[in-house]
JSON list of C-alpha atoms in Angstrom, two decimals:
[
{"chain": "A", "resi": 281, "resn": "UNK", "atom": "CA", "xyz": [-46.00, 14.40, -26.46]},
{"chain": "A", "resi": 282, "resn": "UNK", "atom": "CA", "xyz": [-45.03, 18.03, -25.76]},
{"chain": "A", "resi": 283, "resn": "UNK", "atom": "CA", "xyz": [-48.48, 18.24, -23.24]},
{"chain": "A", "resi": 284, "resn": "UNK", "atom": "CA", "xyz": [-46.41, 15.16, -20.84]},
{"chain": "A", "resi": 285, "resn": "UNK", "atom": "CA", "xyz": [-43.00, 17.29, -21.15]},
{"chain": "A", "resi": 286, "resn": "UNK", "atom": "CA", "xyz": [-44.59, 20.41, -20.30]},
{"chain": "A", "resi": 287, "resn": "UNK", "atom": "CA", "xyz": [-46.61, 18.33, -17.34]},
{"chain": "A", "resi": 288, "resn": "UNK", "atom": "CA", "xyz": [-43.12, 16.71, -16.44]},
{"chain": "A", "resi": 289, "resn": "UNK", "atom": "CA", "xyz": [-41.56, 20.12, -16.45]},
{"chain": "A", "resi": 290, "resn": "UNK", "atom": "CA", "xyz": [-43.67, 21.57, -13.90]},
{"chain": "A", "resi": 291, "resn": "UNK", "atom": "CA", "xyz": [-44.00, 18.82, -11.71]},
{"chain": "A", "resi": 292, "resn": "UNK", "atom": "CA", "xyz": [-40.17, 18.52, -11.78]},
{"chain": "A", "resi": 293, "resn": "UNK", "atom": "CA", "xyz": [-40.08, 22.03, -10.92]},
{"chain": "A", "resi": 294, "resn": "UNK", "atom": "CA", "xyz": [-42.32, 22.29, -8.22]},
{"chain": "A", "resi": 295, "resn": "UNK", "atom": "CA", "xyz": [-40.39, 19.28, -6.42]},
{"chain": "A", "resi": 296, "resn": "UNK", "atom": "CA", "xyz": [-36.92, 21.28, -6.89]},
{"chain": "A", "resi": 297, "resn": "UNK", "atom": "CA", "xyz": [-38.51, 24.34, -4.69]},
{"chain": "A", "resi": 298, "resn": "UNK", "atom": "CA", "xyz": [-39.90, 22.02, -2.17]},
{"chain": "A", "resi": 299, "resn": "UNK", "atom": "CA", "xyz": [-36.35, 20.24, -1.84]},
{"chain": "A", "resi": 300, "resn": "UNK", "atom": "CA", "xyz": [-35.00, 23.63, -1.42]},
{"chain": "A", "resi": 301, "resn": "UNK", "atom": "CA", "xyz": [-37.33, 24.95, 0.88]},
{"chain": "A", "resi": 302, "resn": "UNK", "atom": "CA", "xyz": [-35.95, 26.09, 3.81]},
{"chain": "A", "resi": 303, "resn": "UNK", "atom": "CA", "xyz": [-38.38, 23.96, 6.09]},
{"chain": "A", "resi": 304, "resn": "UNK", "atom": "CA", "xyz": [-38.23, 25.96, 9.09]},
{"chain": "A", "resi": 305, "resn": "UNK", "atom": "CA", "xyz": [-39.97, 25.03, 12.58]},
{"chain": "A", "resi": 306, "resn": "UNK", "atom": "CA", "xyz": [-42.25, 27.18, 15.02]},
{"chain": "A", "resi": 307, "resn": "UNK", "atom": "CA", "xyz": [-40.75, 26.80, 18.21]},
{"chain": "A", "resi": 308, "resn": "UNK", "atom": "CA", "xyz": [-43.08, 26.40, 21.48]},
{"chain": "A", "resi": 309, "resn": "UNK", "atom": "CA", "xyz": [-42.39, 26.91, 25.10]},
{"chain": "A", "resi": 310, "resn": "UNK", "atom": "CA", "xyz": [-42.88, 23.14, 25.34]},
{"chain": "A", "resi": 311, "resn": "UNK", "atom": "CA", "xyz": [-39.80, 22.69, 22.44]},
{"chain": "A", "resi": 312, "resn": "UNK", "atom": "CA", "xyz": [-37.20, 24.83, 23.95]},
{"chain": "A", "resi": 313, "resn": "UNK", "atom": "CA", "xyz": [-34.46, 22.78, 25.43]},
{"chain": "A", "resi": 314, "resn": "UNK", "atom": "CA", "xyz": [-33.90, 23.01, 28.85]},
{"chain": "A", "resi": 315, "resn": "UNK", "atom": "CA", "xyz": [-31.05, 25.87, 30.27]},
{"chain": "A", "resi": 316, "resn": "UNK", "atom": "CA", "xyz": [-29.31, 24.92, 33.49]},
{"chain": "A", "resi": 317, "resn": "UNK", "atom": "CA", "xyz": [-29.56, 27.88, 35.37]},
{"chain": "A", "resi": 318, "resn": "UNK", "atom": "CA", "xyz": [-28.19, 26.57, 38.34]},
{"chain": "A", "resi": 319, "resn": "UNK", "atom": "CA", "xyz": [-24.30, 26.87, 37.16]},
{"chain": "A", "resi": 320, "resn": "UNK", "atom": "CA", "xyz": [-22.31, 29.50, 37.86]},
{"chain": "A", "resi": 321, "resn": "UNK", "atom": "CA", "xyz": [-19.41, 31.46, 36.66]},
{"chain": "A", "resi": 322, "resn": "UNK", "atom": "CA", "xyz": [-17.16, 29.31, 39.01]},
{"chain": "A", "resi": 323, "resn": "UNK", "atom": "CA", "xyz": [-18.58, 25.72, 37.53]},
{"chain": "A", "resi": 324, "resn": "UNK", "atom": "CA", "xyz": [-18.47, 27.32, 33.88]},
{"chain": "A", "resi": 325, "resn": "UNK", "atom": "CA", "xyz": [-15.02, 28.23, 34.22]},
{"chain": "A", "resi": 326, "resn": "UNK", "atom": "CA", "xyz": [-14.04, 24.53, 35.00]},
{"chain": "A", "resi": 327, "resn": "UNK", "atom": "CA", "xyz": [-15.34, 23.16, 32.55]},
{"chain": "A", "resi": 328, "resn": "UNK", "atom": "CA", "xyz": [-12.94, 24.10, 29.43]},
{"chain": "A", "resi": 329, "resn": "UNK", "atom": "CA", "xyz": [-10.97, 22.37, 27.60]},
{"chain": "A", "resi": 330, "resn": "UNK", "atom": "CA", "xyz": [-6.93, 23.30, 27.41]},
{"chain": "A", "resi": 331, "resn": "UNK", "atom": "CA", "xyz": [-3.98, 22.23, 25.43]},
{"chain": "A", "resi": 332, "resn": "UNK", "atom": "CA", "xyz": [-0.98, 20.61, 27.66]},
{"chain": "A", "resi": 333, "resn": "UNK", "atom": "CA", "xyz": [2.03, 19.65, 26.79]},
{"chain": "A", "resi": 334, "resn": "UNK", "atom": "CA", "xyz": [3.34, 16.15, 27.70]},
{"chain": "A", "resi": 335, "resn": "UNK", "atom": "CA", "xyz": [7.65, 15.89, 27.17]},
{"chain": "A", "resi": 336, "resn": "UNK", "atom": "CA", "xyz": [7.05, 11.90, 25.41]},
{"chain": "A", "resi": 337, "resn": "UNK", "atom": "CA", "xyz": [4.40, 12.78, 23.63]},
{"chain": "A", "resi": 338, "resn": "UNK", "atom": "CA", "xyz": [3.66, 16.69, 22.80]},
{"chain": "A", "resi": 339, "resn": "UNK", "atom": "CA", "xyz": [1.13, 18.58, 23.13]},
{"chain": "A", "resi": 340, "resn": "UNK", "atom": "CA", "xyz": [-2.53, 16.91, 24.20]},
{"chain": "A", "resi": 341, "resn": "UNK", "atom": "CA", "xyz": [-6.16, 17.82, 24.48]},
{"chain": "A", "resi": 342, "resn": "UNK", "atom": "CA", "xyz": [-7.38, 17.86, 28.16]},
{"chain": "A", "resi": 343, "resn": "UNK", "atom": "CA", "xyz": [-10.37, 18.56, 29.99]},
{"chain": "A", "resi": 344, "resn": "UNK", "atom": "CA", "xyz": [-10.56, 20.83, 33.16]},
{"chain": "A", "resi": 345, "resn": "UNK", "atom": "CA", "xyz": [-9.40, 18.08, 35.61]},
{"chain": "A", "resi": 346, "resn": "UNK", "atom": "CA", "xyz": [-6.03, 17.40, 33.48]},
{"chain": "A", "resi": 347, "resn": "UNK", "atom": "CA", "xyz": [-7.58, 14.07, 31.82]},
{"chain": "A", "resi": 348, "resn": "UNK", "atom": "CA", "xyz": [-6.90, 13.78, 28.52]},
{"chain": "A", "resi": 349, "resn": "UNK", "atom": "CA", "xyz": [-9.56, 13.12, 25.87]}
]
């Protein structure tokens, strides 16, 4: 009986470390996402978010165009 506790034990064990593993991936050139290099400063800048203020109904979440989300 104490051989299959002592077998269970381990096996238990070794599980637990795998579950905690911290399974990290080898990234390729193929894997990288993309990067749009073709925006600039100008088209960065617009696209923010900003906080407005509305008088009926307070303050709101907008976009760079003034839309609200």
């Amino acid at each position: 009986m104490k051989k299959y506790a002592y077998l269970i034990s381990v096996f238990l064990f070794i599980f637990l470390l795998a579950a905690c593993s911290n399974g990290t991936k080898e990234v390729t050139k193929e894997n990288k996402p993309k990067s749009e290099s073709s925006t600039t400063d100008k088209e960065s800048k617009n696209d923010r978010l900003q906080l407005l203020e509305n008088d009926k109904i307070g303050k709101y979440l907008a976009d760079s165009k003034g839309m609200a989300l």
